[in-house]
Short mmCIF file of C-alpha atoms in Angstrom, two decimals:
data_model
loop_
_atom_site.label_atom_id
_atom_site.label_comp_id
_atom_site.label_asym_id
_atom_site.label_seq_id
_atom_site.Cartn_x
_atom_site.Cartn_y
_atom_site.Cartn_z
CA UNK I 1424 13.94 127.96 19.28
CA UNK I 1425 14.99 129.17 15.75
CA UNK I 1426 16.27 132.19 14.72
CA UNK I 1427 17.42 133.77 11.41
CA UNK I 1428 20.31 136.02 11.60
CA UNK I 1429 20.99 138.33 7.83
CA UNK I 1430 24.18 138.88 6.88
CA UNK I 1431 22.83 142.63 7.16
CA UNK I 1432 22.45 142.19 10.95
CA UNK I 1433 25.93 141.22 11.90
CA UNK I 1434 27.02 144.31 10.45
CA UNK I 1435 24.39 146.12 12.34
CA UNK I 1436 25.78 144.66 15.88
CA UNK I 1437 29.17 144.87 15.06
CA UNK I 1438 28.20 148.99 14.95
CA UNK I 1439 26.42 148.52 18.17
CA UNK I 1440 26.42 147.78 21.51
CA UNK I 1441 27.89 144.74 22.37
CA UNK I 1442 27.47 143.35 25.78
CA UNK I 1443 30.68 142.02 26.38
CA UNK I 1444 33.91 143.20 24.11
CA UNK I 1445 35.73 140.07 22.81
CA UNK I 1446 38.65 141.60 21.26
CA UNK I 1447 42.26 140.25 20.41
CA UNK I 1448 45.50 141.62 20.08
CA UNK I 1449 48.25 140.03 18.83
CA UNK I 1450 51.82 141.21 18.18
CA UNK I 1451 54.81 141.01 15.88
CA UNK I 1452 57.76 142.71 15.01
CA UNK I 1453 59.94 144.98 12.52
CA UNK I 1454 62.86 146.76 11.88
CA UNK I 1455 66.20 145.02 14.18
CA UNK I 1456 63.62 142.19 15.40
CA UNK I 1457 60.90 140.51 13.98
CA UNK I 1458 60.41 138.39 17.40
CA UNK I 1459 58.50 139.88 20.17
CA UNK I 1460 59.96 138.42 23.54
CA UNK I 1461 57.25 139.97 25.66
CA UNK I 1462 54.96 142.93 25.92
CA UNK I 1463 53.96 144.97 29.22
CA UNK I 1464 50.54 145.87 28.69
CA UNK I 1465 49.19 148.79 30.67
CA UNK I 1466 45.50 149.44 30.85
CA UNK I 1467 46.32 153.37 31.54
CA UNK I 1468 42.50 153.99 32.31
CA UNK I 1469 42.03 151.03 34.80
CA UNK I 1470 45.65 151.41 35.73
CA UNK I 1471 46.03 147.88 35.68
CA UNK I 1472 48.94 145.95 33.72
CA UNK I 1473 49.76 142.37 32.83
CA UNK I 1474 52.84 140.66 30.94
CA UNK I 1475 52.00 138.76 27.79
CA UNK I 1476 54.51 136.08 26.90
CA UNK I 1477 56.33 134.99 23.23
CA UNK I 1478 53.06 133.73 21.30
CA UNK I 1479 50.25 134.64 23.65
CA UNK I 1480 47.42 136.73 22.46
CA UNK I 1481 45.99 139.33 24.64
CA UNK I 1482 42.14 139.27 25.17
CA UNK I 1483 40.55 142.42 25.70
CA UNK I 1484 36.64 142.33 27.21
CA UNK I 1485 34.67 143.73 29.88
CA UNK I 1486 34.07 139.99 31.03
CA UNK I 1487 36.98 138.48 33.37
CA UNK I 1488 35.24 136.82 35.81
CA UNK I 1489 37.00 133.24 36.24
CA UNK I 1490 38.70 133.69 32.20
CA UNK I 1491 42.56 132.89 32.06
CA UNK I 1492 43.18 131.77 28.94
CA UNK I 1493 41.32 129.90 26.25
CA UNK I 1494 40.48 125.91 25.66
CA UNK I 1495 40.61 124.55 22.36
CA UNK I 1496 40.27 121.04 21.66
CA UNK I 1497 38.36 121.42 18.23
CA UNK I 1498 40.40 122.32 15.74
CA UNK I 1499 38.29 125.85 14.63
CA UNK I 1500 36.48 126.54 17.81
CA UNK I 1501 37.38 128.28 21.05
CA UNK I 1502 35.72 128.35 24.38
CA UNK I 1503 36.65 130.40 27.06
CA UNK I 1504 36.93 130.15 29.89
CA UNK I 1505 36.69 126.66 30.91
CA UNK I 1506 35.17 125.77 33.33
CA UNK I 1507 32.27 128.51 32.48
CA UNK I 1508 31.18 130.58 35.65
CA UNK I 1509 28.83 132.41 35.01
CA UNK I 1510 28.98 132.91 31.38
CA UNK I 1511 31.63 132.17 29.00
CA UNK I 1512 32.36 132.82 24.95
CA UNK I 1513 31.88 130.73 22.19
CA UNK I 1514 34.05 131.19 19.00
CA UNK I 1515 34.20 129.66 15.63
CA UNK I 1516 35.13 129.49 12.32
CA UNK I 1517 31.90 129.42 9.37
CA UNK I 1518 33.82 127.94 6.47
CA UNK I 1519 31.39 128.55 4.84
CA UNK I 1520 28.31 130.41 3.90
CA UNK I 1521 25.02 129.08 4.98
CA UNK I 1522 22.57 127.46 7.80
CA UNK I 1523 24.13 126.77 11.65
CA UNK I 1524 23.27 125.06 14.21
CA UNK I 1525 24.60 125.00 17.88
CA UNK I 1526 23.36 122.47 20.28
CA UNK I 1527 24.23 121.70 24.17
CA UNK I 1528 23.51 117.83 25.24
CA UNK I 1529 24.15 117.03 29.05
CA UNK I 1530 26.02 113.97 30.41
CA UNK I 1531 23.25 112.17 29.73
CA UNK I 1532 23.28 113.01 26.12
CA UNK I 1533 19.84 114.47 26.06
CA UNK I 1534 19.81 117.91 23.83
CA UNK I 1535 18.80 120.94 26.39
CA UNK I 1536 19.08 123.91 23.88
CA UNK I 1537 19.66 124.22 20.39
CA UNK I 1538 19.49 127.64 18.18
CA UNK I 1539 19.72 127.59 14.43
CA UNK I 1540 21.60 130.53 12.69
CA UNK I 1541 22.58 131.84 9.01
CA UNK I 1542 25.76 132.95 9.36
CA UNK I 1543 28.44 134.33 6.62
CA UNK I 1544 31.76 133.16 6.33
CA UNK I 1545 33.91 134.47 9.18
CA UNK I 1546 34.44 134.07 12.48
CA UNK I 1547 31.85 134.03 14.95
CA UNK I 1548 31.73 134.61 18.54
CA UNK I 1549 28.83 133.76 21.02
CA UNK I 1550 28.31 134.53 24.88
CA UNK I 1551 26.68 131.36 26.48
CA UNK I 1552 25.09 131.96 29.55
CA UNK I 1553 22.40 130.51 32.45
CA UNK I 1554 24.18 126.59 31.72
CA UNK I 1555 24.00 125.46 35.60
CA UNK I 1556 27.06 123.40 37.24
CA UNK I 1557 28.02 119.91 35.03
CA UNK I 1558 28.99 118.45 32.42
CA UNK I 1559 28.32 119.19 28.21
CA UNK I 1560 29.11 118.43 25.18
CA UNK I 1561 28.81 121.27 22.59
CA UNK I 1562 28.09 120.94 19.37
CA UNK I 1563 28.02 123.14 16.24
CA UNK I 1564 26.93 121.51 13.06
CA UNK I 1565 26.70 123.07 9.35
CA UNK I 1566 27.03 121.26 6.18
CA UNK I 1567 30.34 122.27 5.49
CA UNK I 1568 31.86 122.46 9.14
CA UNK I 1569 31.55 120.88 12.62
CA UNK I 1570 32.64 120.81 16.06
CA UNK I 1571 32.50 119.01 19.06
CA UNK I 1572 33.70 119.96 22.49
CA UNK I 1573 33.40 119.27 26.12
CA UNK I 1574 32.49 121.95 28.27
CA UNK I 1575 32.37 122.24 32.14
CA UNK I 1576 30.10 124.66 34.18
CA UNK I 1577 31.08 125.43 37.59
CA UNK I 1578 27.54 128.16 37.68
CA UNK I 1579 24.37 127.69 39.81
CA UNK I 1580 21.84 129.53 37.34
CA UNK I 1581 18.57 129.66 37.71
CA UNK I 1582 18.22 131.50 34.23
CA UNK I 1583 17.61 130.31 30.48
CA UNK I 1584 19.84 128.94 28.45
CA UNK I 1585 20.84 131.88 25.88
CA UNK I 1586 23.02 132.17 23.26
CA UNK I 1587 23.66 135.50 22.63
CA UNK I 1588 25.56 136.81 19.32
CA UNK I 1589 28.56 138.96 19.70
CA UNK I 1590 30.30 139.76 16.10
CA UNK I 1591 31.97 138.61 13.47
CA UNK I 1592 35.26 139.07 12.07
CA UNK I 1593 36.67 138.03 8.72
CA UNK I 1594 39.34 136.16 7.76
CA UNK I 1595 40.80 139.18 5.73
CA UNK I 1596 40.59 141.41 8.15
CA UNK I 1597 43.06 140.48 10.02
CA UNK I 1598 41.10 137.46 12.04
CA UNK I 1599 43.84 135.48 13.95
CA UNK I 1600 41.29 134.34 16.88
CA UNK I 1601 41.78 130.63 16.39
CA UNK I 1602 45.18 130.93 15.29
CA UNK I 1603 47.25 128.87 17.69
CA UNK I 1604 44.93 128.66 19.94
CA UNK I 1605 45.53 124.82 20.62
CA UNK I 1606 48.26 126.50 22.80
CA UNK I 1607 46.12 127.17 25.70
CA UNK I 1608 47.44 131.17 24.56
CA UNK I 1609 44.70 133.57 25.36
CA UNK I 1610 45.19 136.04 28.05
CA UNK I 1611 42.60 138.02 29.55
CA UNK I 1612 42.64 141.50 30.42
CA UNK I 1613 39.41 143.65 31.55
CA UNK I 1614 38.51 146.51 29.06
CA UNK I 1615 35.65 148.70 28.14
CA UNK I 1616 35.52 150.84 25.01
CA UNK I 1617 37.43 153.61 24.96
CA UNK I 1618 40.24 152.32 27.45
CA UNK I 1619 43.98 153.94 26.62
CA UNK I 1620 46.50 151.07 26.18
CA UNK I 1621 50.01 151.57 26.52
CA UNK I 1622 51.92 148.76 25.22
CA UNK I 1623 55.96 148.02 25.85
CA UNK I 1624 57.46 145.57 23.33
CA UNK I 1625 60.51 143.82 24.20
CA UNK I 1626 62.46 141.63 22.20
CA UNK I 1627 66.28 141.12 23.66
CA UNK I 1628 67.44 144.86 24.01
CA UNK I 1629 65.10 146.33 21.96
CA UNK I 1630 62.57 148.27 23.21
CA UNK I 1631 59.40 149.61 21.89
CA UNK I 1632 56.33 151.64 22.67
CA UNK I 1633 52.58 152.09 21.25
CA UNK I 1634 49.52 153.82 22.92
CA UNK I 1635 46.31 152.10 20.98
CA UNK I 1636 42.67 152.63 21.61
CA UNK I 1637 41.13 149.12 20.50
CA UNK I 1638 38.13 148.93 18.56
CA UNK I 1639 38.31 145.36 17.16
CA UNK I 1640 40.71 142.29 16.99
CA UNK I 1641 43.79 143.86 15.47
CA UNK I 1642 47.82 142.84 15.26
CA UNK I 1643 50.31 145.61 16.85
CA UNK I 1644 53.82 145.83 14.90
CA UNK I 1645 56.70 147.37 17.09
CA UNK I 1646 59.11 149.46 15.31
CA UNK I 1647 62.83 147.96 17.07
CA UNK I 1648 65.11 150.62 17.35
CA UNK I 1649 68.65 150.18 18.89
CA UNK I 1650 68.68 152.62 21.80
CA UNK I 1651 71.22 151.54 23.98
CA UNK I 1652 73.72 153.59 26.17
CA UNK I 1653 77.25 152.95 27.10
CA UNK I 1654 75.83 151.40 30.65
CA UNK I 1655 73.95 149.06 28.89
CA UNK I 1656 71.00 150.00 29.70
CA UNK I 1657 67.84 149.36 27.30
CA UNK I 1658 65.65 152.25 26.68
CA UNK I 1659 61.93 152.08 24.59
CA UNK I 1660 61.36 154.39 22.20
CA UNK I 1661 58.73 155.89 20.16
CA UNK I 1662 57.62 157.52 17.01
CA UNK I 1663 55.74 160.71 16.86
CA UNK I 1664 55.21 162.06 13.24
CA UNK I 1665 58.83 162.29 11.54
CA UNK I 1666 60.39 161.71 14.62
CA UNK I 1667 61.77 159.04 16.91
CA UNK I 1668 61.91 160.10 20.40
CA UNK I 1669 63.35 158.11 23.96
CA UNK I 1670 60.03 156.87 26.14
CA UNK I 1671 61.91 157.45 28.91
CA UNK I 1672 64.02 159.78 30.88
CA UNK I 1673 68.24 158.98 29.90
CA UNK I 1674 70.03 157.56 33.26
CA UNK I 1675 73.42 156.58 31.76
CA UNK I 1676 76.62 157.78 33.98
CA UNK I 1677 78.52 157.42 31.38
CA UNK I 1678 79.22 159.56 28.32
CA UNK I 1679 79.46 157.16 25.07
CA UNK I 1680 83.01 157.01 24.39
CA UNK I 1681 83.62 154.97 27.80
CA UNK I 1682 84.54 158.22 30.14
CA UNK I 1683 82.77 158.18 33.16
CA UNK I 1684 80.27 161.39 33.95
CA UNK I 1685 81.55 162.89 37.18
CA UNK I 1686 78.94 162.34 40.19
CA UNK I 1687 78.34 165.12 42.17
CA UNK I 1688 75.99 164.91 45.60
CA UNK I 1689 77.04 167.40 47.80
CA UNK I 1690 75.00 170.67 47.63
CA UNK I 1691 77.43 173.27 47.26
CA UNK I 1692 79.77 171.42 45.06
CA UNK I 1693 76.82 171.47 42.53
CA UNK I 1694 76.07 175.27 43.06
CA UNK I 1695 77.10 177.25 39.82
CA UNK I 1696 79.59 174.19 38.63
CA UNK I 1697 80.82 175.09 35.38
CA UNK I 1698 81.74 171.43 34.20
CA UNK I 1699 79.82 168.20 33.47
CA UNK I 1700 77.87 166.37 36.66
CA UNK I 1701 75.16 164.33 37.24
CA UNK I 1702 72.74 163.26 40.24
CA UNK I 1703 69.61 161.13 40.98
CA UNK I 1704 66.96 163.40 42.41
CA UNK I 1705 67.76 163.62 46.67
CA UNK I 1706 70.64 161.68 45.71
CA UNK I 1707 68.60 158.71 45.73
CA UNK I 1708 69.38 156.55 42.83
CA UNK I 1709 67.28 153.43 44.45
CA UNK I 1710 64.06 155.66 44.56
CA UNK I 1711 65.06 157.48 40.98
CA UNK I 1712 65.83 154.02 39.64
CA UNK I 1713 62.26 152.63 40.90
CA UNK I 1714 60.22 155.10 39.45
CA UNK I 1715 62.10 155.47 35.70
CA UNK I 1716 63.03 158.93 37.17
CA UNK I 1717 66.22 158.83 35.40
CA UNK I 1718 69.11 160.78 36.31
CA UNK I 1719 69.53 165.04 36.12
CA UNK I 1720 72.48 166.31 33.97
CA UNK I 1721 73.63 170.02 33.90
CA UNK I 1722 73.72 171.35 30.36
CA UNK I 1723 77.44 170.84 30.54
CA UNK I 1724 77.31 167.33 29.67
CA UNK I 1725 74.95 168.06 27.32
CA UNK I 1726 77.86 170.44 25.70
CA UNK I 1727 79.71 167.55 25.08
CA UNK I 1728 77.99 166.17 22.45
CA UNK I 1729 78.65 162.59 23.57
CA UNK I 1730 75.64 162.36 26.47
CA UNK I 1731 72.99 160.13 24.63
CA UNK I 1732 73.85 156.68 22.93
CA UNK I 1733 75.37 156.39 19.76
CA UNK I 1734 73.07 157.45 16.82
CA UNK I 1735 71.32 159.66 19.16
CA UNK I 1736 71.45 163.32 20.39
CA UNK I 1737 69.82 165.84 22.65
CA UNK I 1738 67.01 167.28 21.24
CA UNK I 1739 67.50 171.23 19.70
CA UNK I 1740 64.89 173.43 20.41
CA UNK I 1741 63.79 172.93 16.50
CA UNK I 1742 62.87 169.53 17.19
CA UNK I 1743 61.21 170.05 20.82
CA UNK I 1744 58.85 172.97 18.61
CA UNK I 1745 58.51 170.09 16.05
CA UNK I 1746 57.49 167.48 18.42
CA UNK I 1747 54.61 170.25 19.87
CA UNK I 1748 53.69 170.74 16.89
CA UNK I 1749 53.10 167.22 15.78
CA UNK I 1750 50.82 166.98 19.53
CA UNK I 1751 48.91 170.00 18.38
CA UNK I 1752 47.92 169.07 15.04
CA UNK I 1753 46.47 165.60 16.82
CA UNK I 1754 43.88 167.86 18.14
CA UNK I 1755 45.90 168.49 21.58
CA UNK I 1756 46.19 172.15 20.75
CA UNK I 1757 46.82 173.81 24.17
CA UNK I 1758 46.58 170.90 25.86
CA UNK I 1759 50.28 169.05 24.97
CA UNK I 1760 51.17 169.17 28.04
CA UNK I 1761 48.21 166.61 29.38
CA UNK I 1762 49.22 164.59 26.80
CA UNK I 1763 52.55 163.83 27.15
CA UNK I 1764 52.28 163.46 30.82
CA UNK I 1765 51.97 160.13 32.82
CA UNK I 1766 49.20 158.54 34.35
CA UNK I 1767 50.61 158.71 37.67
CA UNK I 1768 52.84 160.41 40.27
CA UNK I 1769 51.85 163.83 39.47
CA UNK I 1770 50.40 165.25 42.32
CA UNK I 1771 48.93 168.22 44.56
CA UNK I 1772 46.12 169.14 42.07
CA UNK I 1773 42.63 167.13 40.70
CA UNK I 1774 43.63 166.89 37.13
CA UNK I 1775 47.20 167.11 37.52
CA UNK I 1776 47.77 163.61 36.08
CA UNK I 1777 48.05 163.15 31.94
CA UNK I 1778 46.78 161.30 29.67
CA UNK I 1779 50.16 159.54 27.95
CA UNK I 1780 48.20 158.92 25.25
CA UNK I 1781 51.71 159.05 23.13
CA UNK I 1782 53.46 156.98 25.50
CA UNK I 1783 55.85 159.61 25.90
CA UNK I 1784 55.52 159.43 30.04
CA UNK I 1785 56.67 162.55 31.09
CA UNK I 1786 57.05 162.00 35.05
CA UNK I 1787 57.35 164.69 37.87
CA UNK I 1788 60.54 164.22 38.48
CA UNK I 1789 61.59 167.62 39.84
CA UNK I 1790 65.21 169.60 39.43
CA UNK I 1791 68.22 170.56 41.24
CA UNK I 1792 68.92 174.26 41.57
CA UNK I 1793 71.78 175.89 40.31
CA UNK I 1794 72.84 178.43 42.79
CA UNK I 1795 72.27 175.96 45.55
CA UNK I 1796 71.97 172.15 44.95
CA UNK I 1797 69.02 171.87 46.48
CA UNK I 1798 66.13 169.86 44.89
CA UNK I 1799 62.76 171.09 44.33
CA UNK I 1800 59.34 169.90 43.09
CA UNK I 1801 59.84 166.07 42.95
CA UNK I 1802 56.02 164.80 41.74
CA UNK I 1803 54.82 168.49 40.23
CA UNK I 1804 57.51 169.64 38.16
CA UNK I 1805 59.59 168.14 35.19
CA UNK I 1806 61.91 170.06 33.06
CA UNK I 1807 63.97 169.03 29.96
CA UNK I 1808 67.58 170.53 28.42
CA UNK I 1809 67.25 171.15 24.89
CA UNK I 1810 71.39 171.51 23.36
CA UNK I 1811 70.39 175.04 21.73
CA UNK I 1812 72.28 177.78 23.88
CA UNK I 1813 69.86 181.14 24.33
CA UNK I 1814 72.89 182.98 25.65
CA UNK I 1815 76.41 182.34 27.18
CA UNK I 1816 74.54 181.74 30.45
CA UNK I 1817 71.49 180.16 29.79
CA UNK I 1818 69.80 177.36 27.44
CA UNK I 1819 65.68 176.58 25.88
CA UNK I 1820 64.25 174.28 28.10
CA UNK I 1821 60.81 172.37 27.99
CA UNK I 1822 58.46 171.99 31.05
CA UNK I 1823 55.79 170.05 32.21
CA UNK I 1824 53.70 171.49 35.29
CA UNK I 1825 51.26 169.70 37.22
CA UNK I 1826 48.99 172.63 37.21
CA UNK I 1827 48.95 173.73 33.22
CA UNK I 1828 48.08 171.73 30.41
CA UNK I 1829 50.46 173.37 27.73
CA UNK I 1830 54.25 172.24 27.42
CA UNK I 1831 56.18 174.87 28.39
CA UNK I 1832 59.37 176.64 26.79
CA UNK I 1833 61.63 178.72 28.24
CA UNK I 1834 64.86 180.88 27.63
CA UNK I 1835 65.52 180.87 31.32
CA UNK I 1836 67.65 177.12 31.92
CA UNK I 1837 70.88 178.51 33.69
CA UNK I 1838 73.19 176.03 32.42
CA UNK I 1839 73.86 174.97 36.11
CA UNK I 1840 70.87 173.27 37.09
CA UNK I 1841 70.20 169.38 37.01
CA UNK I 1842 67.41 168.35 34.72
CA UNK I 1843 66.08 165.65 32.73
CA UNK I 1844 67.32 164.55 29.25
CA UNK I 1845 64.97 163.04 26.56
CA UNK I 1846 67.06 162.00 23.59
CA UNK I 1847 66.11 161.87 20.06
CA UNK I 1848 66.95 159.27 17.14
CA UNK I 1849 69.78 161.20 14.52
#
């Protein structure tokens, strides 16, 4: 069978509809690292997640049946995976311009299908499919390239042999497929277009945070930012428009010049206390602690100026109306709220879930009230201090509610109550 592929086509089914995405992700880093230790990878759609290690390359597609992580024994070609189940990927480098053929022999070294391409320099990916259980040799010939590679089928097919084309990408364009692959460093991870991915890079304390919608092979670049409090604990950050915000909810207990945040549990010591205190929500730092909760703070410590880690503050109310602003003009006008909230937890109402499409993970993780101590709305609710005093009594505040989509401000945070703290770079 021969067929003639234009340079004109590729182009024409990289714009279309694939059958099966085959992209690649790697990742590096700037700023206080340039080494990325590992990344948490969170398909937020799926709600599945995986952990990519120093050097691996993640590899997003909508085909994960039996795929780990890639074989490469050529030097310029991939296969994965291997053994093939029912279908597996073929990838390659063209060195050059010009006529290409690919050819299967079985153990018996008698050719059983052969297709003949033109293909442009780049790399090229194929989907092989209908090869039934044995042994093969693949081979891809071209008069200024070749490649030979054992392959093993572990399929019972009754189809056709069919080499189906996928894309191409060029070197140029950022095309690291077949870089290191000889490391057996390809890890799969099911994905269909469209698919929110939140990504976590870690590299010794640093943390770092990016939300990415893939649309072809690409290399993500974490921003490290020290963001480390007193406790030493590690927190990821992001950066939305001019500003550099906390991913997560603070949960020091300790202020950062060393002195130690008083803890207060017991309800009516909390009620209307007019000094610093903090709590995990039901006094339940194990369950807090397991679900990033972080602790609550009264605007007291907040006072203080010493509650976030050094080169950090709490937010004014300025730069909470900034960072709505910045969600707004993204096209989330109205609907800020959704955005910034997480994927899970939220309950009590269809819909009540965000998107996190920032990676700013705002969770439900109620309050304490003032006049009482008692805690309230623990997976509907989450409220944030802001350090810019309304009145002697009361400070702005910034909601998130499982039943709006807006993020919510209000002149009505008596000083007293435990809330969340979301710190932002100085």
């Amino acid at each position: 069978m021969y067929r003639i592929t234009q340079l004109f086509l590729l182009f024409a089914l990289l714009t279309g509809a694939l059958k099966a995405q085959n992209y690649q992700v790697n990742f590096t880093g700037t700023g206080a690292s340039t080494s990325v230790d590992s990344v948490i990878v969170q398909n937020l759609t799926q709600r599945t997640s995986l952990k990519i290690l120093q050097g691996e390359i993640l590899h997003l597609t909508n085909f994960t049946t039996g795929i780990n992580k890639a074989k490469n024994d050529a030097k310029g070609l991939v296969l994965y995976p291997n053994p093939i189940m029912e279908s597996g990927f073929i990838t390659f480098n063209a060195s050059a311009n010009g006529s290409c053929s690919i050819a299967i022999y079985n153990s018996m070294g008698n050719k059983i299908h052969a297709d003949k391409y033109i293909l442009s320099q780049g790399y090229h990916t194929f989907e092989l499919s209908g090869l039934n259980a044995g042994v093969y040799i693949l081979k891809v010939s071209a008069a200024d390239y070749s490649y030979s590679y054992k392959l093993i089928s572990k399929a019972s097919c009754q189809e056709q042999i069919t080499l189906s084309y996928q894309g191409i990408e060029y070197s140029e364009n950022k095309s690291s497929l077949l870089k290191s692959s000889s490391e057996d460093n390809l890890v799969a991870m099911s994905y269909n277009d469209g698919d929110l991915l939140k990504l976590t890079g870690i590299s010794g304390n640093y943390r770092a945070v990016q939300s990415i919608v893939p649309v072809e092979s690409t290399t993500v670049s974490f921003n490290f930012i020290a963001c480390s409090d007193y406790d030493n604990n590690n927190y990821g950050v992001i950066s939305m428009g001019t500003q550099t915000w906390m991913a997560e909810n603070l949960r020091t207990t300790t202020f950062n010049d060393g002195t130690d945040i008083p803890h207060v549990t017991e309800n009516d010591e909390w009620a209307n206390l007019p000094t610093p205190a903090y709590c995990w929500y039901n006094n339940d730092e194990e369950n807090a602690l397991l679900n990033n909760y972080g602790a609550l703070y009264n605007w007291y410590t907040v006072a203080t100026e010493k509650l976030c880690p050094i080169g950090w503050h709490v937010p004014t109310d300025a730069e909470w109306s900034t960072l709505k602003d910045y969600i707004t003009e993204q096209g989330f006008s109205g609907t800020e709220g959704t955005a910034l909230k997480a994927t899970t937890n939220w309950n009590l109402s269809p819909g009540a879930s965000g998107s996190d499409i920032f990676g700013f993970t705002g969770i439900p993780v109620g309050y304490r009230f003032d006049s009482t101590g008692i805690f309230y709305d623990e997976g509907t609710y989450t409220a944030w201090f802001s350090s810019t005093e309304y009145n002697t009594y009361r400070s702005y505040t910034w909601h998130l509610y499982y039943s709006a989509e807006y993020l919510a401000r209000s002149s009505y945070g008596n000083r007293s109550t435990g809330l969340s703290i979301r710190c932002i770079k100085d």
